[in-house]
Short mmCIF file of C-alpha atoms in Angstrom, two decimals:
data_model
loop_
_atom_site.label_atom_id
_atom_site.label_comp_id
_atom_site.label_asym_id
_atom_site.label_seq_id
_atom_site.Cartn_x
_atom_site.Cartn_y
_atom_site.Cartn_z
CA MET A 1 63.65 99.12 58.38
CA THR A 2 62.58 95.47 58.10
CA ASP A 3 65.93 94.55 59.52
CA ILE A 4 65.23 96.65 62.57
CA VAL A 5 61.75 95.16 63.00
CA HIS A 6 63.21 91.71 62.59
CA ASP A 7 65.84 92.53 65.20
CA ARG A 8 63.23 93.73 67.58
CA ARG A 9 61.18 90.58 67.04
CA THR A 10 64.21 88.45 67.62
CA LEU A 11 64.90 90.41 70.74
CA ILE A 12 61.36 90.02 72.05
CA ALA A 13 61.29 86.32 71.17
CA GLY A 14 64.70 85.78 72.72
CA GLY A 15 63.81 87.81 75.78
CA THR A 16 60.57 85.90 76.28
CA ALA A 17 62.38 82.58 75.91
CA LEU A 18 64.94 83.76 78.47
CA LEU A 19 62.18 84.86 80.85
CA ILE A 20 60.41 81.50 80.55
CA ALA A 21 63.69 79.68 81.08
CA GLY A 22 64.43 81.86 84.08
CA ALA A 23 60.98 81.38 85.57
CA THR A 24 61.13 77.62 85.03
CA GLY A 25 64.58 77.59 86.53
CA LEU A 26 63.16 79.23 89.62
CA THR A 27 60.41 76.65 89.93
CA VAL A 28 62.90 73.75 89.79
CA PRO A 29 63.62 72.77 93.39
CA ALA A 30 67.11 73.84 94.41
CA ARG A 31 69.54 70.97 94.74
CA ALA A 32 69.94 71.60 98.45
CA GLN A 33 69.72 68.02 99.58
CA GLY A 34 70.64 68.80 103.12
CA VAL A 35 73.75 70.64 104.21
CA ALA A 36 75.95 72.38 101.62
CA PRO A 37 79.73 72.10 101.95
CA THR A 38 81.69 75.05 103.36
CA ALA A 39 83.75 76.89 100.76
CA SER A 40 87.25 78.11 101.60
CA MET A 41 87.40 81.80 102.45
CA ARG A 42 89.56 84.33 100.64
CA GLY A 43 92.93 84.60 102.30
CA GLY A 44 92.12 81.63 104.53
CA ALA A 45 95.34 79.81 103.65
CA ASN A 46 97.60 82.83 104.25
CA ASN A 47 100.62 81.99 106.42
CA TYR A 48 99.51 78.36 106.63
CA LEU A 49 102.22 75.99 107.88
CA PRO A 50 101.43 72.35 107.08
CA GLY A 51 101.49 69.78 109.85
CA ALA A 52 100.82 71.87 112.93
CA PRO A 53 101.12 69.53 115.95
CA ILE A 54 98.09 68.52 118.02
CA VAL A 55 98.44 70.51 121.23
CA GLU A 56 96.68 70.82 124.59
CA ARG A 57 96.58 74.57 123.95
CA ILE A 58 98.55 77.11 121.91
CA GLY A 59 100.90 79.13 124.14
CA GLY A 60 99.47 80.50 127.38
CA GLY A 61 95.85 80.41 126.29
CA GLY A 62 93.07 82.72 127.45
CA PHE A 63 91.18 82.79 124.15
CA TRP A 64 88.95 80.05 122.75
CA MET A 65 88.63 78.98 119.16
CA THR A 66 85.61 76.73 118.83
CA GLY A 67 83.53 75.17 116.09
CA THR A 68 82.01 72.08 114.56
CA VAL A 69 82.85 69.71 111.74
CA ARG A 70 80.01 68.04 109.84
CA ARG A 71 79.57 66.01 106.69
CA ALA A 72 78.03 67.64 103.63
CA GLY A 73 74.63 66.28 102.67
CA ASP A 74 73.29 64.65 105.84
CA GLY A 75 75.11 67.06 108.18
CA ALA A 76 76.32 64.22 110.40
CA PRO A 77 78.95 65.31 112.96
CA LEU A 78 82.44 64.08 112.13
CA ALA A 79 84.49 62.84 115.08
CA GLY A 80 88.30 62.75 115.26
CA GLN A 81 88.85 65.33 112.51
CA ARG A 82 92.07 67.33 112.76
CA ILE A 83 91.59 71.12 112.60
CA GLN A 84 94.63 73.39 112.39
CA ILE A 85 94.45 76.87 113.89
CA TRP A 86 96.72 79.93 113.71
CA ALA A 87 96.45 83.69 114.21
CA HIS A 88 98.28 86.86 115.11
CA THR A 89 98.06 86.84 118.91
CA THR A 90 99.59 88.53 121.92
CA GLU A 91 102.27 85.83 121.76
CA GLY A 92 103.27 85.85 118.13
CA HIS A 93 102.72 86.55 114.47
CA GLU A 94 100.77 84.34 112.08
CA ARG A 95 104.02 83.19 110.51
CA ASP A 96 105.57 82.06 113.80
CA PRO A 97 105.43 78.27 114.18
CA HIS A 98 104.48 78.68 117.86
CA SER A 99 101.32 80.51 116.78
CA HIS A 100 100.11 77.32 115.12
CA GLY A 101 98.41 74.31 116.67
CA ALA A 102 95.87 71.62 115.92
CA THR A 103 93.09 69.79 117.72
CA LEU A 104 90.66 66.94 117.07
CA THR A 105 86.86 67.00 117.05
CA ASP A 106 85.03 65.03 119.74
CA ALA A 107 82.23 62.49 119.21
CA ASP A 108 79.78 65.34 118.49
CA GLY A 109 82.06 66.85 115.84
CA VAL A 110 82.91 69.75 118.16
CA PHE A 111 86.42 71.21 118.50
CA ARG A 112 87.72 73.62 121.13
CA LEU A 113 91.28 74.89 121.34
CA GLU A 114 92.60 77.43 123.82
CA MET A 115 95.11 79.89 122.41
CA PRO A 116 96.52 83.35 123.19
CA GLN A 117 94.30 86.42 122.68
CA ILE A 118 93.92 87.28 118.97
CA VAL A 119 94.85 90.91 118.25
CA PRO A 120 94.05 92.96 115.12
CA ALA A 121 96.57 92.42 112.35
CA PHE A 122 96.38 93.53 108.75
CA GLY A 123 93.37 95.64 109.60
CA GLN A 124 91.09 93.07 111.22
CA PRO A 125 91.17 90.83 114.29
CA HIS A 126 90.87 87.43 112.63
CA GLY A 127 91.85 83.80 112.92
CA HIS A 128 92.74 81.04 110.46
CA LEU A 129 91.55 77.43 110.45
CA ALA A 130 92.35 74.58 108.10
CA TYR A 131 91.08 71.13 107.39
CA ASP A 132 93.50 69.33 105.08
CA SER A 133 93.72 65.73 106.29
CA GLY A 134 92.75 64.34 102.91
CA ASP A 135 89.62 62.26 103.64
CA PHE A 136 87.54 65.25 102.69
CA ALA A 137 88.23 68.21 100.41
CA THR A 138 90.58 70.81 101.94
CA VAL A 139 88.92 73.88 103.48
CA PHE A 140 90.61 77.06 104.76
CA LEU A 141 88.59 79.50 106.88
CA ARG A 142 89.37 83.05 107.99
CA PRO A 143 86.70 84.20 110.49
CA VAL A 144 86.78 87.83 111.66
CA MET A 145 85.99 88.85 115.25
CA SER A 146 83.11 91.30 115.60
CA SER A 147 85.16 93.08 118.28
CA ALA A 148 88.86 92.98 119.09
CA ARG A 149 87.80 92.59 122.74
CA ASP A 150 86.12 89.22 122.11
CA THR A 151 87.78 86.33 123.89
CA SER A 152 86.43 83.62 121.61
CA LEU A 153 85.79 83.00 117.95
CA GLU A 154 83.96 80.22 116.17
CA ALA A 155 84.15 78.64 112.75
CA HIS A 156 82.18 75.76 111.31
CA PHE A 157 83.18 73.22 108.71
CA VAL A 158 80.91 71.18 106.44
CA LEU A 159 83.20 68.83 104.56
CA GLN A 160 82.69 67.15 101.23
CA GLN A 161 84.15 63.75 100.23
CA ALA A 162 87.45 64.42 98.49
CA MET B 1 100.12 141.13 115.77
CA SER B 2 98.19 141.74 112.60
CA LEU B 3 95.04 139.83 111.74
CA GLY B 4 96.94 138.11 108.95
CA SER B 5 99.69 136.80 111.18
CA ILE B 6 97.19 135.64 113.81
CA ARG B 7 95.46 133.71 111.06
CA ALA B 8 98.78 132.27 109.90
CA VAL B 9 99.69 131.13 113.42
CA LEU B 10 96.25 129.57 113.94
CA THR B 11 96.46 127.77 110.59
CA TRP B 12 99.83 126.27 111.43
CA ILE B 13 98.68 125.26 114.94
CA CYS B 14 95.66 123.50 113.42
CA ILE B 15 97.81 121.65 110.89
CA ALA B 16 100.39 120.70 113.51
CA LEU B 17 97.63 119.30 115.75
CA LEU B 18 95.85 117.46 112.93
CA ILE B 19 99.12 115.73 112.05
CA SER B 20 100.78 115.22 115.44
CA VAL B 21 97.79 114.14 117.55
CA PRO B 22 97.00 110.99 115.49
CA ILE B 23 100.69 110.05 115.43
CA VAL B 24 101.15 110.58 119.19
CA ILE B 25 98.01 108.56 120.03
CA ALA B 26 98.95 105.79 117.57
CA ALA B 27 102.39 105.64 119.21
CA GLN B 28 100.61 104.62 122.43
CA SER B 29 98.49 101.89 120.81
CA PRO B 30 98.57 98.60 122.75
CA LEU B 31 98.78 96.78 119.41
CA LEU B 32 102.39 97.97 119.03
CA ALA B 33 103.47 95.61 121.82
CA TRP B 34 102.55 92.65 119.63
CA ARG B 35 104.13 93.87 116.40
CA ARG B 36 107.65 93.65 115.09
CA PRO B 37 109.58 96.83 114.23
CA VAL B 38 109.16 96.39 110.47
CA TYR B 39 105.36 96.11 110.85
CA ILE B 40 105.31 99.16 113.15
CA VAL B 41 107.38 101.20 110.66
CA ALA B 42 105.06 100.13 107.83
CA GLY B 43 102.01 101.28 109.81
CA PHE B 44 103.50 104.64 110.72
CA ALA B 45 104.63 105.19 107.13
CA GLY B 46 100.93 104.98 106.28
CA ILE B 47 100.06 107.64 108.89
CA VAL B 48 102.87 109.91 107.67
CA GLY B 49 101.59 109.41 104.12
CA MET B 50 98.15 110.60 105.26
CA ALA B 51 99.77 113.67 106.83
CA PHE B 52 101.50 114.41 103.52
CA LEU B 53 98.12 114.09 101.80
CA LEU B 54 96.88 116.92 104.02
CA LEU B 55 99.76 119.19 102.99
CA GLN B 56 99.72 118.42 99.27
CA PRO B 57 96.58 120.27 98.13
CA MET B 58 97.35 123.17 100.49
CA LEU B 59 100.84 123.57 99.04
CA ALA B 60 99.61 123.28 95.46
CA ALA B 61 96.88 125.85 95.97
CA SER B 62 98.98 128.31 98.02
CA MET B 63 96.75 127.83 101.06
CA LEU B 64 99.58 127.67 103.59
CA PRO B 65 100.73 130.95 105.13
CA GLY B 66 104.23 131.86 103.97
CA LEU B 67 104.35 129.05 101.43
CA GLY B 68 102.56 130.54 98.48
CA GLY B 69 103.38 130.54 94.80
CA SER B 70 106.57 128.89 93.60
CA ARG B 71 107.77 128.09 97.15
CA GLY B 72 104.56 126.16 97.73
CA ARG B 73 104.80 124.40 94.39
CA SER B 74 108.40 123.29 94.85
CA LEU B 75 107.50 122.02 98.33
CA HIS B 76 104.50 120.27 96.73
CA ARG B 77 106.96 118.32 94.56
CA LEU B 78 109.16 117.51 97.55
CA VAL B 79 106.24 116.35 99.71
CA GLY B 80 104.95 114.39 96.69
CA ALA B 81 108.26 112.53 96.58
CA GLY B 82 107.99 111.99 100.34
CA LEU B 83 104.50 110.56 99.90
CA LEU B 84 105.81 108.14 97.30
CA VAL B 85 108.58 107.01 99.67
CA ALA B 86 106.07 106.65 102.53
CA VAL B 87 103.77 104.46 100.42
CA ILE B 88 106.69 102.29 99.26
CA ILE B 89 107.85 101.80 102.88
CA HIS B 90 104.23 101.06 103.89
CA VAL B 91 103.74 98.35 101.26
CA ALA B 92 107.26 96.91 101.56
CA GLY B 93 107.02 96.69 105.35
CA LEU B 94 103.67 94.91 105.15
CA TRP B 95 105.09 92.58 102.51
CA ILE B 96 107.95 91.59 104.82
CA THR B 97 105.47 91.10 107.69
CA SER B 98 103.03 88.91 105.76
CA PRO B 99 103.74 88.30 102.05
CA PRO B 100 100.53 86.41 101.19
CA ASP B 101 98.30 89.16 102.61
CA VAL B 102 100.06 91.81 100.51
CA ILE B 103 100.02 89.65 97.38
CA ASP B 104 96.25 89.18 97.88
CA ALA B 105 95.83 92.94 98.22
CA LEU B 106 97.89 93.74 95.12
CA LEU B 107 95.95 91.16 93.07
CA PHE B 108 92.61 92.51 94.37
CA THR B 109 91.79 89.10 95.88
CA SER B 110 92.06 90.17 99.52
CA PRO B 111 89.24 89.26 101.94
CA THR B 112 89.56 92.75 103.46
CA PRO B 113 87.72 95.51 101.55
CA PHE B 114 90.05 98.27 102.73
CA SER B 115 93.05 96.87 100.90
CA VAL B 116 91.38 97.42 97.51
CA TRP B 117 91.05 101.13 98.28
CA GLY B 118 94.65 101.35 99.39
CA VAL B 119 95.90 99.62 96.26
CA ILE B 120 93.80 101.91 94.03
CA ALA B 121 95.27 104.94 95.80
CA MET B 122 98.77 103.47 95.42
CA TRP B 123 98.41 103.01 91.66
CA ALA B 124 96.92 106.47 91.28
CA LEU B 125 99.97 107.83 93.13
CA PHE B 126 102.37 105.86 90.89
CA VAL B 127 100.66 107.16 87.73
CA THR B 128 100.73 110.70 89.15
CA THR B 129 104.46 110.41 89.81
CA PHE B 130 105.09 109.10 86.31
CA VAL B 131 103.06 111.84 84.65
CA ALA B 132 104.57 114.52 86.90
CA LEU B 133 108.09 113.40 86.02
CA PHE B 134 107.75 112.86 82.29
CA HIS B 135 104.57 114.42 80.92
CA ARG B 136 104.01 117.62 82.83
CA LYS B 137 103.91 119.58 79.57
CA LEU B 138 100.88 117.59 78.39
CA PRO B 139 97.93 119.87 77.56
CA GLY B 140 95.58 117.89 79.83
CA TRP B 141 98.12 117.64 82.67
CA ARG B 142 96.15 119.73 85.15
CA ARG B 143 92.95 117.78 84.68
CA ILE B 144 94.81 114.45 84.79
CA HIS B 145 96.60 115.48 87.98
CA LEU B 146 93.43 116.65 89.72
CA SER B 147 91.56 113.45 88.77
CA LEU B 148 94.41 111.31 90.08
CA ALA B 149 94.65 113.45 93.21
CA ILE B 150 90.95 112.83 93.92
CA ALA B 151 91.51 109.08 93.41
CA ILE B 152 94.50 109.12 95.80
CA MET B 153 92.59 111.13 98.42
CA THR B 154 89.40 109.03 98.23
CA GLY B 155 91.23 105.71 98.16
CA SER B 156 93.48 106.64 101.07
CA ILE B 157 90.66 107.93 103.28
CA VAL B 158 88.40 104.89 102.77
CA HIS B 159 91.43 102.61 103.21
CA ALA B 160 92.40 104.24 106.52
CA MET B 161 88.88 104.50 107.93
CA LEU B 162 88.09 100.80 107.35
CA ILE B 163 91.25 99.59 109.08
CA GLU B 164 91.26 98.46 112.70
CA GLY B 165 94.85 99.21 113.56
CA THR B 166 97.11 101.38 115.67
CA MET B 167 95.34 104.66 114.81
CA GLU B 168 92.74 105.84 117.31
CA PRO B 169 89.39 106.22 115.49
CA THR B 170 88.52 109.85 116.38
CA SER B 171 91.92 111.38 115.60
CA LYS B 172 92.04 109.28 112.43
CA ALA B 173 88.62 110.58 111.37
CA MET B 174 89.71 114.18 112.06
CA LEU B 175 92.82 113.81 109.91
CA CYS B 176 90.84 112.12 107.12
CA ALA B 177 88.16 114.85 107.22
CA ALA B 178 90.90 117.48 107.02
CA VAL B 179 92.47 115.72 104.02
CA PHE B 180 89.08 115.65 102.29
CA LEU B 181 88.41 119.34 102.99
CA ALA B 182 91.92 120.43 101.99
CA THR B 183 91.63 118.56 98.68
CA PHE B 184 88.14 119.90 98.02
CA ILE B 185 89.06 123.50 98.86
CA GLY B 186 92.44 123.17 97.17
CA ILE B 187 90.89 122.15 93.86
CA PHE B 188 88.06 124.68 94.09
CA GLY B 189 90.31 127.45 95.37
CA ALA B 190 92.97 126.74 92.75
CA ARG B 191 90.35 127.00 90.02
CA ARG B 192 89.22 130.33 91.37
CA ALA B 193 92.80 131.56 91.56
CA ARG B 194 93.44 130.47 87.99
CA ARG B 195 90.30 132.23 86.82
CA SER B 196 91.32 135.47 88.49
CA TRP B 197 94.79 135.08 87.00
CA LEU B 198 93.22 134.70 83.53
CA ARG B 199 91.15 137.80 84.10
CA ARG B 200 94.19 139.93 84.83
#
């Protein structure tokens, strides 16, 4: 019996200690010193082809992929960053090289690339974007369109020093 | 025409519509224009698989007019084999279309929730096939088979309903609802039939 009582005491003591630790942990200010870096999304790198060329637009266009690139921490816009974009569109599959293209961010860290209309593939209408130029840690994104009828899609990068 | 044969004709018309309408509408999907043949075949293998899922419980439980008893059961085995082939074509075709997406799905690391359900249903089907081929004399076979059948049915329905693909949503929902009802009634009805057989 004493063993059981002892166990219960240990449990209560341990539980209390855990609670205090948890509560204290909550009171410690979160280490969110500004803007947190964007994590790669699941499946973001699927059908990635390295070195997509910088293009005026992918194929015939008609659909806009837009977004921003900022620096983790202070959130400063990053100009001249190369973003690669690919998707299953009306003009080709994700794996087709002609479905891939890249663009650079402007002085405000904004990128905009015209491409063919994205159509649902593998169950969702979605696009792929990559940052892998090396100055910052590589990030792969896979945003999903809220409707297959949308004619634009956006994705935002917050990059961390590599 | 007797009441029984009218009922038989109506049953078969319903089943024919539940299966053919989704396939005919899917065959007119604009998405097909932007897919390669292997991707299209893979998608339709999935729809055919769902149609087989509608027949399976009805064959097993002698619910189909003219296909009762041993005829129904031997057809149940045949359609079961067809379902296995359909699922293999479905997964293989998707693999050829986009290997990394299928690898993600099989490893349960896919960003799309529907693929998890599909993969669960696939494994439940593989286990069912294995048990049906080699362990049908097991004492718990019936219970094992019904549990796996429920997993296949649930996984397949959730998988299909969450996908934005070539199937038109209403006809897809009708087929899925029919698969659910057929499985539910098939299991319940089969139990009742077994009980009355025991009573004899």
